[in-house]
Amino acid sequence: MQPISRRSAVLLGGLGLTGAVAGGTGLWWSLNSRPEPVTGETLRQPPALSSSGGVLETSLEAAPGQFPLAGRQAGALGYNGGIPGPTLRLRAGEVLRLKLVNKLADPSNLHLHGLHVSPQGNGDNAFVTVDPGSSFDYEYRLPAGHSPGLYWYHPHHHGRVADQIFAGLFGAIIVEDPVSVPASAERVLLVSDTSLNGAGNVAEASEQERMAGREGALLLVNGQANPRLTARPGHRERWRIVNCCVARYLRLRLDGQKLQLLAMDSGRFRSPADVQEVLLAPGNRAELLVTAALGQSELRAIPYDRGAISGMMGRRGMGPGRPADREGYPGPAGTTLVTLDVDGDPVPPAAVIPAGTAPPELRSATVAARRQLVLDTPMGAGMGGGMMGFTINGRGFDERRIDTTVAAGTVEEWVLVNRSPMDHPFHLHVWPMQLIAENGRALETAALRDVVNVPANGQCTVRIAFQDFTGRSVYHCHILDHEDLGMMGVIEVR
Ligand code: C2O
Ligand code: CU
Ligand code: CU
């Protein structure tokens, strides 16, 4: 038996799994013979919970347990006994009541990523702490004009966000379309990554992995490794994809099939555009329409270079670096997420797609304030000196400090500057951002994003309408290790 370091004892304690390690029973992920993930299972869908009579009221219990991951039982964390948790489905104008029951060994809380709801009180309040053994009643009111689309929920207790998501705590939220998009099938694909240790429990991340942003050895869709889907030629499927990975970027391709991008993050485009590939930074979502063509195709995540912080770990710098250089990282062909088999008699073409409501255009709006937010990873700023700091405008997160004060009802323009040699996906709660320009290049189409990738040594410009809600919330890097290490700021709208 390997000695357990204090940190891993703490983490395993947090997962409630120290017993499993000590007992040594059912240890299928042995240290020297790591079994291959089971592939080719039929794609599962998380159970759906839908609103009725204008309300969705349910509870989410976060607890440790044994869950099927990559086709084997693994010690992890789940909501309501599953990874992913249930899919919550509701409409604009409705009320969502969620009781979070914390059966973890550590504090947690809940965040509804991307939803435009109040950040105050028992709303989408990132400052709430739900202690182990206790529960908290959240209530969220979606405005009548809330954008339809794909959102997600995950824990947001500062310092533990990456660990808890990596261990399995996440689920999808769907705000239904006012006019439905005709599709032969609708699938939720929650993409996550994780690593298991020799005992078959979710592994802890090292200090270096946290600084680089950990990437798990297993890349999963709804907890499955390369599951299988079938369709008939001509079927039009709607795939709702969330990047739930702590730090991994997903550059997705589905060669051999007709792909259209219906939506990115919140809302949807007026009409879907033909695409070859989509890049999802951690936290981003894409809704794809797949028109099936005969044959077998693979949804693949192909390598994306998100940069590296050099100078600390020798020649290669500290991870993840160029994907091809990384040990165990897939070659240029990438990792297969899902295999689609299209077979049988063709079906008649699918009905026309109704036009979506174009997102609000902020480029012609009056800008009340302009700000610059600088994301940086200065050396010597971390604990103990000699470590790396994770800062926004030179400061690490302090929940007692308000970093940005905004006048309610105004539109602001923010320039997001990245002074570090790795990408940082910038995320703002509650108020969606319109991406205006990337590295000085103006964007043609108005799109609402709640996660905007700020390239290494580059910058992005966004506009934000601070409407509907006041209160205190946060913005942060959605490489959640970076958020936990301090790359987060407090915003107050008043
Ligand atoms: Cu998905 Cu504040 O995060
Ligand atoms: Cu969020
Ligand atoms: Cu970051």
JSON list of C-alpha atoms and ligand atoms in Angstrom, two decimals, residues 111-115 124 152 154 156 285 427-430 450-451 474 476 478, ligand 2:
[
{"chain": "A", "resi": 111, "resn": "HIS", "atom": "CA", "xyz": [-24.05, 28.05, -8.99]},
{"chain": "A", "resi": 112, "resn": "LEU", "atom": "CA", "xyz": [-26.26, 28.16, -12.08]},
{"chain": "A", "resi": 113, "resn": "HIS", "atom": "CA", "xyz": [-23.73, 28.87, -14.78]},
{"chain": "A", "resi": 114, "resn": "GLY", "atom": "CA", "xyz": [-24.95, 31.33, -17.41]},
{"chain": "A", "resi": 115, "resn": "LEU", "atom": "CA", "xyz": [-28.41, 31.95, -16.02]},
{"chain": "A", "resi": 124, "resn": "ASP", "atom": "CA", "xyz": [-27.40, 32.66, -7.50]},
{"chain": "A", "resi": 152, "resn": "TRP", "atom": "CA", "xyz": [-25.28, 24.11, -16.27]},
{"chain": "A", "resi": 154, "resn": "HIS", "atom": "CA", "xyz": [-21.86, 23.17, -10.41]},
{"chain": "A", "resi": 156, "resn": "HIS", "atom": "CA", "xyz": [-18.80, 27.32, -6.42]},
{"chain": "A", "resi": 285, "resn": "ARG", "atom": "CA", "xyz": [-21.62, 25.34, -24.42]},
{"chain": "A", "resi": 427, "resn": "HIS", "atom": "CA", "xyz": [-16.36, 34.23, -17.05]},
{"chain": "A", "resi": 428, "resn": "LEU", "atom": "CA", "xyz": [-18.84, 36.73, -15.61]},
{"chain": "A", "resi": 429, "resn": "HIS", "atom": "CA", "xyz": [-21.86, 35.58, -13.60]},
{"chain": "A", "resi": 430, "resn": "VAL", "atom": "CA", "xyz": [-25.45, 36.84, -14.12]},
{"chain": "A", "resi": 450, "resn": "ASP", "atom": "CA", "xyz": [-20.65, 33.97, -20.61]},
{"chain": "A", "resi": 451, "resn": "VAL", "atom": "CA", "xyz": [-17.16, 32.54, -21.07]},
{"chain": "A", "resi": 474, "resn": "VAL", "atom": "CA", "xyz": [-18.06, 37.47, -9.33]},
{"chain": "A", "resi": 476, "resn": "HIS", "atom": "CA", "xyz": [-13.15, 34.70, -12.77]},
{"chain": "A", "resi": 478, "resn": "HIS", "atom": "CA", "xyz": [-13.00, 29.31, -15.75]},
{"chain": "B", "resi": 2, "resn": "CU", "atom": "CU", "xyz": [-20.85, 30.85, -13.76]}
]
